[in-house]
Coordinates of C-alpha atoms in Angstrom, one line a residue:
M1 CA 17.2 6.1 -30.2
N2 CA 16.6 2.5 -29.3
T3 CA 18.4 3.0 -26.0
E4 CA 16.2 5.9 -25.2
I5 CA 13.0 3.9 -26.0
A6 CA 14.2 1.0 -23.9
S7 CA 15.0 3.4 -21.0
Y8 CA 11.6 5.0 -21.3
D9 CA 9.8 1.7 -21.4
M10 CA 11.6 0.6 -18.3
I11 CA 10.6 3.7 -16.5
E12 CA 7.0 3.3 -17.6
T13 CA 7.0 -0.3 -16.4
A14 CA 8.5 0.7 -13.0
T15 CA 5.8 3.4 -12.6
E16 CA 3.0 0.9 -13.4
T17 CA 4.4 -1.6 -10.9
K18 CA 4.9 1.1 -8.3
Q19 CA 1.2 2.1 -8.7
L20 CA 0.0 -1.5 -8.4
V21 CA 2.1 -1.9 -5.1
A22 CA 0.7 1.4 -3.8
D23 CA -2.9 0.4 -4.5
S24 CA -2.4 -3.0 -2.9
A25 CA -0.8 -1.4 0.2
R26 CA -3.7 1.2 0.4
D27 CA -6.3 -1.6 0.2
F28 CA -4.5 -3.6 2.9
A29 CA -4.2 -0.6 5.2
H30 CA -7.9 0.4 4.9
Q31 CA -9.1 -3.2 5.4
F32 CA -6.9 -4.6 8.2
I33 CA -5.3 -1.5 9.9
K34 CA -7.7 1.5 9.8
P35 CA -10.5 0.1 11.9
N36 CA -8.1 -0.6 14.8
V37 CA -5.7 2.4 14.7
M38 CA -6.8 4.1 17.9
D39 CA -7.4 1.0 19.9
W40 CA -3.9 -0.3 19.2
D41 CA -2.5 3.2 20.0
E42 CA -4.3 3.4 23.3
A43 CA -3.4 -0.1 24.4
Q44 CA 0.1 0.1 22.9
H45 CA -0.7 -3.2 21.2
F46 CA 1.6 -4.6 18.5
P47 CA -0.6 -6.6 16.1
V48 CA 1.5 -9.6 15.3
D49 CA -1.3 -11.1 13.3
V50 CA -1.5 -8.1 11.0
M51 CA 2.2 -8.1 10.5
K52 CA 2.0 -11.8 9.4
Q53 CA -0.8 -10.8 7.0
A54 CA 1.4 -8.1 5.6
G55 CA 3.9 -10.9 4.8
S56 CA 1.2 -12.8 2.9
Y57 CA 0.8 -9.7 0.7
G58 CA 4.5 -9.6 0.0
F59 CA 5.1 -6.5 2.1
L60 CA 7.7 -8.1 4.4
G61 CA 10.1 -9.2 1.7
M62 CA 9.9 -6.2 -0.7
L63 CA 13.6 -6.1 -1.5
V64 CA 14.2 -9.8 -1.2
P65 CA 14.7 -11.7 -4.5
E66 CA 12.0 -14.1 -5.5
E67 CA 14.5 -17.0 -5.2
Y68 CA 14.4 -16.5 -1.4
G69 CA 10.6 -16.1 -1.3
G70 CA 10.6 -12.3 -1.6
S71 CA 8.8 -9.9 -3.8
G72 CA 11.9 -8.9 -5.8
F73 CA 11.1 -5.2 -5.9
G74 CA 13.3 -2.1 -5.8
Y75 CA 13.2 0.9 -3.6
H76 CA 10.6 2.9 -5.6
E77 CA 8.0 0.2 -5.0
Y78 CA 9.2 -0.3 -1.4
V79 CA 8.9 3.4 -0.6
A80 CA 5.4 3.5 -2.2
M81 CA 4.3 0.7 0.1
V82 CA 5.6 2.2 3.3
Q83 CA 4.0 5.6 2.4
E84 CA 0.6 4.1 1.9
I85 CA 0.7 2.0 5.1
S86 CA 2.0 5.1 7.1
K87 CA -0.8 7.4 5.8
V88 CA -3.2 5.1 7.7
D89 CA -1.0 4.2 10.7
P90 CA 2.6 5.2 11.0
S91 CA 3.2 2.7 13.7
I92 CA 2.6 -0.2 11.4
G93 CA 4.5 1.6 8.6
L94 CA 7.5 1.8 11.0
S95 CA 7.3 -1.9 11.9
I96 CA 7.1 -3.0 8.3
A97 CA 10.0 -0.7 7.4
A98 CA 12.2 -1.9 10.2
H99 CA 11.5 -5.5 9.3
N100 CA 12.4 -4.9 5.7
S101 CA 15.3 -2.5 5.8
L102 CA 17.2 -3.6 8.9
C103 CA 17.0 -7.2 9.9
T104 CA 16.0 -8.7 6.6
N105 CA 18.2 -6.4 4.5
H106 CA 21.2 -7.1 6.6
I107 CA 21.0 -10.8 6.0
L108 CA 20.3 -10.2 2.3
K109 CA 23.3 -7.9 1.9
F110 CA 25.9 -9.7 4.0
G111 CA 24.7 -13.2 4.6
S112 CA 26.1 -16.3 2.9
L113 CA 24.1 -18.3 0.5
A114 CA 23.3 -20.8 3.3
Q115 CA 22.3 -18.0 5.7
K116 CA 20.0 -16.4 3.1
S117 CA 18.4 -19.7 2.4
R118 CA 17.9 -20.4 6.1
W119 CA 16.4 -17.1 7.2
L120 CA 15.1 -15.0 4.3
P121 CA 12.1 -17.1 3.2
K122 CA 10.7 -17.1 6.8
L123 CA 11.2 -13.3 7.1
A124 CA 9.9 -12.5 3.6
S125 CA 6.7 -14.6 4.1
G126 CA 5.9 -13.2 7.6
E127 CA 6.3 -16.5 9.2
W128 CA 9.1 -14.9 11.3
I129 CA 9.3 -11.2 12.4
G130 CA 12.7 -9.7 12.5
A131 CA 14.6 -7.3 14.8
W132 CA 17.9 -5.4 14.5
G133 CA 20.0 -4.3 17.4
L134 CA 22.7 -1.7 17.4
T135 CA 21.7 0.9 20.0
E136 CA 22.5 0.6 23.7
H137 CA 21.5 2.6 26.8
N138 CA 24.7 4.7 26.7
T139 CA 25.5 4.5 23.0
G140 CA 22.8 6.2 20.9
S141 CA 24.5 8.4 18.3
D142 CA 27.9 7.0 19.5
A143 CA 27.1 3.5 18.4
G144 CA 30.8 2.6 18.1
G145 CA 31.1 2.9 21.9
M146 CA 28.9 -0.2 22.6
N147 CA 29.5 -2.3 25.7
S148 CA 27.8 -5.6 24.5
T149 CA 30.5 -8.2 23.7
A150 CA 30.9 -11.3 21.7
V151 CA 33.8 -13.6 22.8
Q152 CA 34.9 -16.5 20.7
D153 CA 34.9 -19.9 22.3
G154 CA 36.1 -22.5 19.8
D155 CA 33.5 -22.7 17.0
H156 CA 31.0 -20.7 19.1
W157 CA 30.5 -17.2 20.4
I158 CA 29.4 -16.1 23.9
L159 CA 27.2 -13.0 23.8
N160 CA 26.7 -10.6 26.7
G161 CA 25.0 -7.2 26.9
T162 CA 21.8 -5.3 26.4
K163 CA 20.4 -3.5 23.4
N164 CA 17.6 -0.9 23.8
F165 CA 15.0 0.9 21.7
I166 CA 14.7 -2.2 19.5
T167 CA 11.7 -2.5 17.2
H168 CA 10.1 -5.9 17.8
G169 CA 12.3 -6.5 20.8
I170 CA 9.8 -8.9 22.4
S171 CA 7.8 -10.3 19.4
S172 CA 10.6 -11.0 17.0
D173 CA 11.5 -14.5 16.1
V174 CA 15.1 -13.6 15.0
A175 CA 17.4 -10.7 15.4
V176 CA 20.5 -9.3 13.7
V177 CA 22.6 -7.8 16.5
I178 CA 26.0 -6.1 16.5
F179 CA 28.5 -6.9 19.3
R180 CA 31.9 -5.6 20.2
T181 CA 34.6 -8.2 19.3
G182 CA 37.6 -5.8 19.5
K183 CA 38.5 -2.5 21.2
K184 CA 35.8 -0.1 22.2
G185 CA 35.4 2.7 19.6
D186 CA 37.3 0.8 16.9
S187 CA 35.1 0.8 13.7
H188 CA 36.6 -2.6 12.9
G189 CA 36.0 -4.0 16.3
M190 CA 32.4 -5.0 16.0
T191 CA 30.7 -8.0 14.4
A192 CA 27.2 -8.9 13.4
F193 CA 25.4 -12.1 14.4
V194 CA 21.9 -13.6 13.8
I195 CA 20.2 -14.9 16.9
E196 CA 17.0 -17.0 16.9
R197 CA 14.5 -16.3 19.6
D198 CA 14.7 -19.7 21.3
T199 CA 18.4 -19.5 21.9
Q200 CA 19.3 -20.0 25.5
G201 CA 20.5 -16.8 27.2
F202 CA 18.5 -14.5 24.8
S203 CA 15.5 -12.7 26.3
S204 CA 13.6 -9.5 26.2
G205 CA 13.6 -6.7 28.7
K206 CA 11.7 -3.5 29.3
K207 CA 9.0 -2.4 26.8
E208 CA 9.1 1.4 26.2
D209 CA 6.0 3.4 26.9
K210 CA 6.2 5.9 24.1
L211 CA 4.8 9.3 23.0
G212 CA 3.9 8.0 19.6
M213 CA 4.4 5.0 17.3
R214 CA 2.7 3.1 20.1
A215 CA 1.5 0.1 18.1
S216 CA 5.1 -0.5 17.0
E217 CA 6.7 -2.5 19.8
T218 CA 10.0 -1.1 21.2
A219 CA 11.9 -3.0 23.8
E220 CA 15.3 -4.3 25.1
L221 CA 17.2 -7.3 23.9
I222 CA 19.1 -9.0 26.7
F223 CA 22.0 -11.4 26.2
D224 CA 23.3 -13.4 29.2
Q225 CA 26.0 -15.9 28.4
C226 CA 24.1 -16.5 25.1
R227 CA 26.0 -19.1 23.1
I228 CA 25.6 -19.3 19.3
P229 CA 27.6 -21.2 16.6
D230 CA 30.0 -19.4 14.4
E231 CA 27.7 -20.2 11.4
N232 CA 25.4 -17.4 12.8
R233 CA 28.1 -14.8 12.2
L234 CA 27.3 -12.4 9.3
G235 CA 30.3 -11.6 7.2
E236 CA 33.8 -11.2 8.6
V237 CA 34.8 -10.7 12.2
G238 CA 35.2 -6.9 12.7
E239 CA 33.0 -5.8 9.9
G240 CA 29.7 -5.4 11.8
F241 CA 29.8 -1.7 12.3
I242 CA 30.8 -1.1 8.6
Q243 CA 27.9 -3.3 7.5
S244 CA 25.6 -1.4 9.8
M245 CA 26.4 2.0 8.3
K246 CA 25.6 0.6 4.9
I247 CA 22.4 -0.8 6.1
L248 CA 21.5 2.5 7.7
D249 CA 21.9 4.2 4.3
G250 CA 19.0 2.2 3.0
G251 CA 17.2 2.5 6.4
R252 CA 17.2 6.3 6.1
I253 CA 15.2 6.0 2.9
S254 CA 12.7 3.9 4.9
I255 CA 12.4 6.7 7.4
A256 CA 12.0 9.2 4.6
A257 CA 9.2 7.1 3.2
L258 CA 7.6 6.8 6.6
S259 CA 7.9 10.6 7.0
L260 CA 6.2 11.1 3.6
G261 CA 3.3 8.9 4.7
I262 CA 2.8 10.9 7.8
A263 CA 3.1 14.2 6.0
R264 CA 0.6 13.2 3.3
G265 CA -1.8 11.8 5.8
A266 CA -1.7 14.9 7.9
Y267 CA -1.9 17.2 4.9
E268 CA -4.8 15.4 3.2
A269 CA -6.8 15.4 6.5
A270 CA -6.1 19.2 7.0
L271 CA -6.9 20.0 3.3
Q272 CA -10.3 18.2 3.6
Y273 CA -11.1 19.8 6.9
A274 CA -10.1 23.3 5.7
K275 CA -12.6 22.9 2.8
E276 CA -15.4 21.8 5.0
R277 CA -14.9 23.9 8.2
V278 CA -16.9 27.2 7.9
Q279 CA -16.1 30.3 9.9
F280 CA -17.4 33.8 9.3
G281 CA -19.6 32.4 6.6
K282 CA -17.1 30.7 4.4
P283 CA -14.6 27.7 4.4
I284 CA -11.5 28.4 6.3
S285 CA -9.5 27.3 3.2
S286 CA -10.5 30.6 1.7
F287 CA -8.5 32.6 4.3
Q288 CA -4.9 33.4 3.4
G289 CA -3.6 32.3 6.8
I290 CA -4.9 28.8 6.1
S291 CA -4.3 28.6 2.4
F292 CA -0.6 29.6 2.8
K293 CA -0.1 26.9 5.3
L294 CA -1.5 24.3 2.9
A295 CA 0.7 25.7 0.1
D296 CA 3.8 25.3 2.2
M297 CA 2.8 21.8 3.3
T298 CA 2.3 20.5 -0.2
T299 CA 5.5 22.1 -1.4
Q300 CA 7.5 20.5 1.3
I301 CA 6.0 17.1 0.5
E302 CA 6.9 17.4 -3.1
A303 CA 10.4 18.4 -2.3
A304 CA 10.8 15.5 0.2
E305 CA 9.4 13.1 -2.4
L306 CA 11.9 14.2 -5.0
L307 CA 14.8 13.7 -2.6
T308 CA 13.6 10.3 -1.7
Q309 CA 13.1 9.3 -5.3
Q310 CA 16.7 10.4 -6.0
A311 CA 18.1 8.3 -3.2
S312 CA 15.9 5.3 -4.2
Q313 CA 17.1 5.5 -7.8
M314 CA 20.7 5.6 -6.8
I315 CA 20.5 2.6 -4.4
N316 CA 18.6 0.7 -7.1
E317 CA 21.5 1.4 -9.5
G318 CA 24.0 0.3 -6.9
K319 CA 25.5 3.8 -6.6
K320 CA 26.9 5.3 -3.4
M321 CA 24.1 7.3 -1.9
T322 CA 25.2 8.1 1.7
K323 CA 24.7 11.8 1.2
Q324 CA 21.4 11.5 -0.6
S325 CA 19.9 9.1 1.9
A326 CA 20.9 11.4 4.7
M327 CA 19.5 14.4 2.9
C328 CA 16.1 12.7 2.2
K329 CA 15.8 11.4 5.7
L330 CA 16.7 14.8 7.2
Y331 CA 14.4 16.9 5.0
A332 CA 11.5 14.5 5.0
S333 CA 11.5 13.9 8.7
E334 CA 11.8 17.5 9.7
S335 CA 9.1 18.4 7.1
C336 CA 6.7 15.8 8.5
V337 CA 7.0 17.2 12.0
H338 CA 6.3 20.7 10.7
I339 CA 3.4 19.5 8.5
A340 CA 1.8 17.5 11.3
N341 CA 2.1 20.6 13.6
E342 CA 0.5 22.8 11.0
A343 CA -2.3 20.2 10.5
V344 CA -3.1 20.4 14.2
Q345 CA -3.2 24.2 13.9
I346 CA -5.6 24.1 11.0
F347 CA -7.9 21.8 12.9
G348 CA -7.8 24.2 15.9
G349 CA -9.3 22.7 19.0
Y350 CA -10.4 19.6 17.2
G351 CA -6.8 19.0 16.2
Y352 CA -6.0 18.4 19.9
S353 CA -8.7 15.7 20.1
K354 CA -8.1 12.0 19.6
E355 CA -11.3 11.9 17.6
F356 CA -9.5 13.4 14.6
P357 CA -6.4 11.8 12.9
V358 CA -4.0 14.7 13.1
E359 CA -3.4 14.4 16.8
K360 CA -1.9 11.0 16.2
F361 CA 0.2 12.1 13.2
Y362 CA 1.5 14.9 15.4
R363 CA 2.7 12.4 18.1
D364 CA 4.0 9.8 15.6
A365 CA 6.0 12.3 13.5
K366 CA 8.7 13.2 16.1
L367 CA 10.2 9.7 16.0
C368 CA 11.2 10.3 12.4
T369 CA 13.7 13.0 13.4
I370 CA 15.3 10.6 16.0
G371 CA 15.2 7.0 14.7
E372 CA 18.0 5.6 12.5
G373 CA 20.1 8.6 13.2
T374 CA 19.0 12.0 14.6
S375 CA 18.6 15.0 12.4
E376 CA 21.9 16.3 13.9
I377 CA 23.7 13.0 12.9
Q378 CA 22.3 13.4 9.3
K379 CA 23.9 16.8 9.1
V380 CA 27.2 15.3 10.3
V381 CA 26.9 12.7 7.6
I382 CA 26.1 15.2 4.9
A383 CA 28.9 17.6 6.0
K384 CA 31.5 14.8 5.9
Q385 CA 30.4 13.9 2.4
I386 CA 30.6 17.4 1.0
L387 CA 33.8 18.3 2.8
K388 CA 35.8 15.3 1.6

């Protein structure tokens, strides 16, 4: 009986903390992000100052223990924060999620004590913005076929190659990047390194001009005879790809949270509009064609939320959750595309106008089915897990 009470109290405390985090993120988004959403989108402007402010609120070190300057939260609070930011601007939600779950989390999970102490406080506070590089021009889903190489030279490594589609590829102060140190295609032939921005031979390349998520910077990372000390290596030589797959398990929860934010933002806008828009003498929400759309939308959101909560609980408990993270990412991302599409349809002609929010949700949503593993790759992952 006492165990049950303790368990219940723990859940209640977690729920209260989650709500406090959500409220804080909502206030932050409405104060610092909402007034600028369309200006940033039109200009494809990445607001570095707002990212740094997010750090001061604790949003850039959500999963980092307090001893390293982080907030010390679990995935339930983290998911709540990403959702609330993404309901206002998915671009900023994406940037905050990438900073937390990729660069920062990779150092947290696989860095030595000295490496964590060196980089995590700056990342968690927002003093530094992080990037993470796995993808290359010819190796998207086939990440193991990368061409970028790291060659050991005494107690240093020489890095050469280019990574693309990298969030914060220009504005980041530090990047965790995976290089080939063995044979191409060998899952134990890649190694992770941390490279600071001022390192000679490390530069940025082309910035992508994107359909959506335009306020989240996406660009190339270029390495030309870039020389770094061995102390910047994360984990053992040859373990970089294996590490990356584990990081992507958590990253997929991030994309599910981002997808939920988009879906809720689009649904809430459509629901309000359907109640206010009058045609044939009554609100369009009273017509079955519209009310059924809204019913489907909210059902999909609830289902995606439950899948995401399940994966979050499992990762919090240290359980293997490769299948669950792929499932929540797959379902939430595909649902958010459908929901954003239906929201535009409910708005009708106004849904196609930039004066209303669903147009931007519609453009931003598609990235969720592509980034951190396409929907097809998620199905590959799920199939492998259930067919073992």
